[in-house]
mmCIF file of C-alpha atoms in Angstrom:
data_model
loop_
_atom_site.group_PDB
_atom_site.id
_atom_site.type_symbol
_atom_site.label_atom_id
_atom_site.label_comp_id
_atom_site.label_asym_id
_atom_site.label_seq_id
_atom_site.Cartn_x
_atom_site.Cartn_y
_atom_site.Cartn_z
ATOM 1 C CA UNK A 1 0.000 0.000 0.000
ATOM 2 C CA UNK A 2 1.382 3.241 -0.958
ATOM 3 C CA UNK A 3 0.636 6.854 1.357
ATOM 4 C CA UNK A 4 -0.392 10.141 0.203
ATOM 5 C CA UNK A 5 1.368 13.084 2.479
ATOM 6 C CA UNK A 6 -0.049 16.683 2.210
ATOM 7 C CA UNK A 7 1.479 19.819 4.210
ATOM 8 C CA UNK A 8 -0.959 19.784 7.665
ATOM 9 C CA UNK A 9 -1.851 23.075 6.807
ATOM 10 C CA UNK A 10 -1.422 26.420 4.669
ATOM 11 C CA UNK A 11 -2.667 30.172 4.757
ATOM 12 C CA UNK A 12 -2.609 32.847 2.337
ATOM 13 C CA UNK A 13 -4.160 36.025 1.856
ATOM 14 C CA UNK A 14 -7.519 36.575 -0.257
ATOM 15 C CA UNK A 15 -6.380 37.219 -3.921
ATOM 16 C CA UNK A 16 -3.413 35.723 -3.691
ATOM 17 C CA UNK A 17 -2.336 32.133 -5.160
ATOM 18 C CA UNK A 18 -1.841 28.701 -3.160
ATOM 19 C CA UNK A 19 -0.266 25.523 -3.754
ATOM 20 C CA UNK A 20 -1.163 22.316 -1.606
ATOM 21 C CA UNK A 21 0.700 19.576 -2.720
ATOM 22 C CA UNK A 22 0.192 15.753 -1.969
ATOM 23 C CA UNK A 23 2.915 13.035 -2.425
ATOM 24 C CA UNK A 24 2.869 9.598 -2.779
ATOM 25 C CA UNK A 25 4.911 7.314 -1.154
ATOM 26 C CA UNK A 26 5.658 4.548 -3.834
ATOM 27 C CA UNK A 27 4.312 3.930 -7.107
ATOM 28 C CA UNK A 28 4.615 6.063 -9.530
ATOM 29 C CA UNK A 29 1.769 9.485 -9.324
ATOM 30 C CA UNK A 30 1.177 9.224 -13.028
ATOM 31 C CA UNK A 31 -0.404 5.822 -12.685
ATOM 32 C CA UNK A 32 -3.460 6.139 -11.240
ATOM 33 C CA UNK A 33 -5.581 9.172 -11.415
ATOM 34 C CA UNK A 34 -5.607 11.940 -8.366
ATOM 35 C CA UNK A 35 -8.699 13.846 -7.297
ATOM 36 C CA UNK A 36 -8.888 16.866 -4.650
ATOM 37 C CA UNK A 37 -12.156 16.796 -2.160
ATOM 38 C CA UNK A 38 -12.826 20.259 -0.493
ATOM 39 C CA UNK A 39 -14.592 19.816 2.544
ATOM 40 C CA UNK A 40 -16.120 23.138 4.490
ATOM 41 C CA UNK A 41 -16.561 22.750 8.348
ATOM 42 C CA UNK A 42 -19.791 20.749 9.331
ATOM 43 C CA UNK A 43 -20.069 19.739 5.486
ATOM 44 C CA UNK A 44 -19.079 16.790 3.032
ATOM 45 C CA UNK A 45 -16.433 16.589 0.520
ATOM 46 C CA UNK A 46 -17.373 17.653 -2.453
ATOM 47 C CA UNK A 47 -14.875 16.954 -5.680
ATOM 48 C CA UNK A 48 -12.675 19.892 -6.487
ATOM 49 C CA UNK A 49 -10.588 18.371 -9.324
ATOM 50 C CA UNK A 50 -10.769 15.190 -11.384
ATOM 51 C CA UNK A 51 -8.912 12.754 -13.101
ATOM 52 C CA UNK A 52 -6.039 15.069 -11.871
ATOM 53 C CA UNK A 53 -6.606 17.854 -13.864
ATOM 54 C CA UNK A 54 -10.172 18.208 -14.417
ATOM 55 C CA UNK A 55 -13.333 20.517 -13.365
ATOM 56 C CA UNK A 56 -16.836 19.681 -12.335
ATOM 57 C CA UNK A 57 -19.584 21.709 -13.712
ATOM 58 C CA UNK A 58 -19.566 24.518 -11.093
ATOM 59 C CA UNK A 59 -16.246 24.605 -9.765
ATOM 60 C CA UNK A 60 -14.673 27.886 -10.539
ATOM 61 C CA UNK A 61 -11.629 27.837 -13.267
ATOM 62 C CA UNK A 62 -9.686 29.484 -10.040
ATOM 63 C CA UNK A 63 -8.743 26.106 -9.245
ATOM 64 C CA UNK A 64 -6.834 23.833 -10.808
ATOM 65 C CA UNK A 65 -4.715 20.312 -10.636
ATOM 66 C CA UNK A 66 -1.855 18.692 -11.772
ATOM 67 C CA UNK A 67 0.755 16.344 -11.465
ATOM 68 C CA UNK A 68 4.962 15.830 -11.527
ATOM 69 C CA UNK A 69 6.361 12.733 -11.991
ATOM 70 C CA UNK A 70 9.580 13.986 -11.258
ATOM 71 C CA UNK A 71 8.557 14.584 -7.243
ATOM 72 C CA UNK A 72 6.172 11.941 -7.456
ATOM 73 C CA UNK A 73 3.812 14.718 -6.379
ATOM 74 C CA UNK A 74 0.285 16.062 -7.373
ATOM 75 C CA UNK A 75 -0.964 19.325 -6.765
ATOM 76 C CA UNK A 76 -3.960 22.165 -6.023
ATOM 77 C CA UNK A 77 -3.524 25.412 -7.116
ATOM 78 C CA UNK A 78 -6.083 27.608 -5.709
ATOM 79 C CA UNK A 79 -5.548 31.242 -7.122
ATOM 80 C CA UNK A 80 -7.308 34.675 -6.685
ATOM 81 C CA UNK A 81 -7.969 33.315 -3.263
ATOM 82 C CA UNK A 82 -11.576 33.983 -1.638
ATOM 83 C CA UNK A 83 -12.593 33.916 1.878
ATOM 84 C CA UNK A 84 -14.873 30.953 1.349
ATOM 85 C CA UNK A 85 -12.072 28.717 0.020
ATOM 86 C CA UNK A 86 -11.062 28.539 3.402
ATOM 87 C CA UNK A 87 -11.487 24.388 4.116
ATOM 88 C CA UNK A 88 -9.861 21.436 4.344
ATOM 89 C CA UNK A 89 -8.613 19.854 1.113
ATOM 90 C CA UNK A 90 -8.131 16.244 0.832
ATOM 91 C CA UNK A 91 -6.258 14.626 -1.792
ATOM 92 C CA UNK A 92 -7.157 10.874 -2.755
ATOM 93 C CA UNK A 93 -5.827 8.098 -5.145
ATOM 94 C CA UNK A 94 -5.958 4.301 -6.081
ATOM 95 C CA UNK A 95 -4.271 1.180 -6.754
ATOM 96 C CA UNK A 96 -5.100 -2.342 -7.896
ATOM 97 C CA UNK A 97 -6.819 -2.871 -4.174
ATOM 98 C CA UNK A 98 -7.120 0.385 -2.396
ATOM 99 C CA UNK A 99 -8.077 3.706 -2.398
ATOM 100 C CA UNK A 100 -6.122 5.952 -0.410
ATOM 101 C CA UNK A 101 -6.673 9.866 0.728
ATOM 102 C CA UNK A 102 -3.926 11.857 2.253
ATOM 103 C CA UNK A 103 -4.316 13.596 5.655
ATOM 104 C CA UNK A 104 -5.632 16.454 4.308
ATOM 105 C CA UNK A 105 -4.337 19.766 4.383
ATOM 106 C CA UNK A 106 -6.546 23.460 6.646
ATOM 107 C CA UNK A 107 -6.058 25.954 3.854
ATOM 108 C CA UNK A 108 -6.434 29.674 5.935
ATOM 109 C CA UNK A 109 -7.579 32.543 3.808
ATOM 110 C CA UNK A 110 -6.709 35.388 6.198
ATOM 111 C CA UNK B 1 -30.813 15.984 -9.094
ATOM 112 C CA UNK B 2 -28.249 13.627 -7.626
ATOM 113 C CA UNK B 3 -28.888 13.196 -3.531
ATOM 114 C CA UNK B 4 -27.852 10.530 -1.361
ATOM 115 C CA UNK B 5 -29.060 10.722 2.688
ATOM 116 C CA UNK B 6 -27.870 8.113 4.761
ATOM 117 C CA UNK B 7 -29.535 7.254 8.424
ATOM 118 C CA UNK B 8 -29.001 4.455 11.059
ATOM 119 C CA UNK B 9 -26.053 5.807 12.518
ATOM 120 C CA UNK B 10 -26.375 6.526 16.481
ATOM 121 C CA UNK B 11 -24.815 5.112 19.609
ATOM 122 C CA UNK B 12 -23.865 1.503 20.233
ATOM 123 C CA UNK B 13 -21.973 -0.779 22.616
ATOM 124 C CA UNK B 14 -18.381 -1.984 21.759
ATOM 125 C CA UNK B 15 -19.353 -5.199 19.996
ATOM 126 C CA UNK B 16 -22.225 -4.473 18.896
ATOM 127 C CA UNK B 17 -23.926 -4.347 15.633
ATOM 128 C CA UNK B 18 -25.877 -1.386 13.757
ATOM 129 C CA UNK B 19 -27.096 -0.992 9.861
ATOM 130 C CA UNK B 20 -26.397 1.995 7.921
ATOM 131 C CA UNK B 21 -28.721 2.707 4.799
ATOM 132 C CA UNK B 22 -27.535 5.663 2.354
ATOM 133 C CA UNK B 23 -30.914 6.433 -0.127
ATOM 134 C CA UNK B 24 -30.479 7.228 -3.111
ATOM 135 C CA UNK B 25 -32.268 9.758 -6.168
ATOM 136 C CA UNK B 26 -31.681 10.809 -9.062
ATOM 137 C CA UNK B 27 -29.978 7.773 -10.506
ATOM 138 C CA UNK B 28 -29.876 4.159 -10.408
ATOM 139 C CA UNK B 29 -27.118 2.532 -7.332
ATOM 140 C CA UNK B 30 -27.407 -0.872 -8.893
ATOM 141 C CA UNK B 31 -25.848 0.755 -12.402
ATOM 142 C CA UNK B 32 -23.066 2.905 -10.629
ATOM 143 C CA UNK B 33 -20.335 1.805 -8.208
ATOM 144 C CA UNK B 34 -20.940 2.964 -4.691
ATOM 145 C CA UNK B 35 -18.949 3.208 -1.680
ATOM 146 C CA UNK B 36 -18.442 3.957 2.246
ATOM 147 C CA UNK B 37 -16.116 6.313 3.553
ATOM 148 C CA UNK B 38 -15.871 7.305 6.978
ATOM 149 C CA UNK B 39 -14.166 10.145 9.043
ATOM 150 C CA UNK B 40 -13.142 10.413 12.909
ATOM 151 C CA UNK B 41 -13.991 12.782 14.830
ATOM 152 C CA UNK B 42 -10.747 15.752 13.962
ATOM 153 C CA UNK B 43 -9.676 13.403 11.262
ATOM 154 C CA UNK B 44 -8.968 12.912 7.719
ATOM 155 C CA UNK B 45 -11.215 10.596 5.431
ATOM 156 C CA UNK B 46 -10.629 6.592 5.089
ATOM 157 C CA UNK B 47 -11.746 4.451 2.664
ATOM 158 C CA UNK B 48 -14.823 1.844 3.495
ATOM 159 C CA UNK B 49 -15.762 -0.755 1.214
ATOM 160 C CA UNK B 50 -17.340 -0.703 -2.209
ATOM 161 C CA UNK B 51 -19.949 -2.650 -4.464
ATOM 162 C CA UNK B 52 -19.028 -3.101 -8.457
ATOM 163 C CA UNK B 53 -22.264 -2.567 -10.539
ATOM 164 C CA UNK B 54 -21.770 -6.438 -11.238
ATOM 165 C CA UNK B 55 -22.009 -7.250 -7.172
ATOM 166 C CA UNK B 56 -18.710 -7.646 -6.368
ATOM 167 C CA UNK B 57 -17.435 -6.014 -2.968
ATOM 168 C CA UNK B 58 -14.474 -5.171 -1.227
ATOM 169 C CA UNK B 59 -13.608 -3.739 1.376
ATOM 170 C CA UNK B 60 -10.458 -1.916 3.738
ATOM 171 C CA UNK B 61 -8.155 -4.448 5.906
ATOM 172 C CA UNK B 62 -9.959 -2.185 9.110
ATOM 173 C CA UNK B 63 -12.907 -3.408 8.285
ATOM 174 C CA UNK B 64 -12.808 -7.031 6.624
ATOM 175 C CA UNK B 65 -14.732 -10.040 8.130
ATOM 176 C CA UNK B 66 -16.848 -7.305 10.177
ATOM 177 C CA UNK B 67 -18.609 -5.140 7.784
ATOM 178 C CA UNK B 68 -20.804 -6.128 4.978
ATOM 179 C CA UNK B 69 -21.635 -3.596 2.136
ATOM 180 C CA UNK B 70 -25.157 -4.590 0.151
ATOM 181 C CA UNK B 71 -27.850 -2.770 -2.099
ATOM 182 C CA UNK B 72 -31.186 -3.009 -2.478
ATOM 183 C CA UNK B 73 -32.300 -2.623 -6.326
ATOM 184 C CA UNK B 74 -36.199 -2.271 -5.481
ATOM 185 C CA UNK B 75 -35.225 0.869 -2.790
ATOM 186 C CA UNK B 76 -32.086 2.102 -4.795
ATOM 187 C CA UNK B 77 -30.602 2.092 -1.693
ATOM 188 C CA UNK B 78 -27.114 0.811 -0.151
ATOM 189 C CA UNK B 79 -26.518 -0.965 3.230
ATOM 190 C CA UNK B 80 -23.603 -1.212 5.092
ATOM 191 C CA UNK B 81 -23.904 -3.295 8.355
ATOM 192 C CA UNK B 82 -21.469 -3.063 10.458
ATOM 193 C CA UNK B 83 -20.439 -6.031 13.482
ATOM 194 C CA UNK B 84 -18.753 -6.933 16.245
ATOM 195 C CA UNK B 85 -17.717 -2.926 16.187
ATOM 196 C CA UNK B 86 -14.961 -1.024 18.186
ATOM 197 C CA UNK B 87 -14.054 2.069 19.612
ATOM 198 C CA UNK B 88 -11.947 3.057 16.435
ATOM 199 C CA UNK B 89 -14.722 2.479 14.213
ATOM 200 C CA UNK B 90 -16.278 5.734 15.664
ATOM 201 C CA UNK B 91 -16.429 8.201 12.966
ATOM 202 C CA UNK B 92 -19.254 9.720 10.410
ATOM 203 C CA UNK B 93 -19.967 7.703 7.514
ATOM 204 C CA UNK B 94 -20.522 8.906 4.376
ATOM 205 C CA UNK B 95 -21.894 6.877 1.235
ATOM 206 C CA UNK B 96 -20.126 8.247 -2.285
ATOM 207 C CA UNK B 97 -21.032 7.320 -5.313
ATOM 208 C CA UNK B 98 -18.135 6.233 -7.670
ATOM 209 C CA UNK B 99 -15.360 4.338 -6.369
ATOM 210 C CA UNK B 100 -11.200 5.460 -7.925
ATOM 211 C CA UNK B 101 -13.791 9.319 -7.961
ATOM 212 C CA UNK B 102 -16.139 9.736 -5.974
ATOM 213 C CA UNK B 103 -18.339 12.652 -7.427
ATOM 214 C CA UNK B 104 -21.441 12.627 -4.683
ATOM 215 C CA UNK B 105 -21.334 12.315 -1.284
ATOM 216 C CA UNK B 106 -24.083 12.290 1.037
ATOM 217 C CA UNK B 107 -24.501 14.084 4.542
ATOM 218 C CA UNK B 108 -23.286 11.434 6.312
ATOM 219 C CA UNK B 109 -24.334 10.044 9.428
ATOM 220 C CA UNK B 110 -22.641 10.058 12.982
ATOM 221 C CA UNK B 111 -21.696 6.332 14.662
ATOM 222 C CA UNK B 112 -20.547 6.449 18.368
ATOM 223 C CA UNK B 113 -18.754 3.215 19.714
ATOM 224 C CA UNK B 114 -18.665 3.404 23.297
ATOM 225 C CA UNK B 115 -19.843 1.600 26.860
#
């Protein structure tokens, strides 16, 4: 089984751009997709990115995903930051027998 | 529109045994995948089980041999009992549809292990 490590928690100022990454452990990140959850307090996740680069209907083109094989890494970019960003952002991926979410990472917008 | 509301959830004795249900609307659970995912209280999200379209289930090492993940067709709805349960199995549950994406998520409902 392979982890998923985020940064425990990150804080920018509104209108500014973030970066949360998530890295896995073993395996390589390009072989199985990565997705990003946002979850508000006293709410469920919802899905934030896709496939790791790809937009629900409704999900503002402020975020985006993507992926680096060279750190083994994926990552949300969150920019022109907004007050109601401020969550907790979970990402999650797969393998032959599990699927696996990383701790998640408290984004502050402050 | 897509909903899913999930009940049965409540307070229950360290070895003991309690049924969650997760209702679905808006589309069909025996045509999509659909899993379980639960959350601690403070912590991050974990992985449940899952049931294939075809039937097939599986399920996390945490939780194999003592949960059971099922559907009914005629109810669109999906079960997941849950035995001989422990204090670490406290947490929220949430049903999801989908399984490597999970693109809804229900409400989720709260399940207290204690004496």
């Amino acid at each position: 089984n392979f982890m998923l490590t985020q940064p425990h928690s990150v804080s920018e100022s509104p209108g500014k751009t973030v970066t949360i990454s998530c890295t896995r452990s073993s395996g390589s990140i390009a072989s199985n997709y990565v997705q990003w959850y946002q979850q508000r307090p006293g709410s469920s996740p919802t899905t934030v990115i896709y496939e790791d680069n790809q937009r629900p209907s409704g999900v503002p083109d402020r975020f985006s995903g993507s992926i680096d094989s060279s750190s083994n890494s994926a990552s949300l970019t969150i920019s022109g930051l907004k007050t109601e960003d401020e969550a907790d952002y979970y990402c999650q991926s797969y393998d032959s027998s599990n699927q696996v979410f990383g701790g998640g990472t408290k984004l502050t917008v402050l | 529109e897509v909903q899913l509301v999930e009940s049965g959830g409540g307070l229950v004795q360290p070895g003991g045994s309690l049924r969650l249900s997760c209702a679905a609307s808006g589309f069909t659970v025996s045509s999509n995948y659909m899993s379980w995912v639960r959350q601690a209280p403070g912590k991050g999200l974990e992985w449940v089980s899952v049931i294939y379209s075809g039937g097939s289930t599986y399920y996390a090492d945490s939780v194999k041999g003592r949960f059971t993940i099922s559907r009914d067709n005629s109810k669109n709805t999906l079960y997941l009992q849950m035995n001989s349960l422990r204090a670490e199995d406290t947490a929220v549950y949430y049903c999801a549809r989908g399984v490597d994406v999970f693109d809804y998520w229900g409400q989720g409902t709260l399940v207290t292990v204690s004496s």
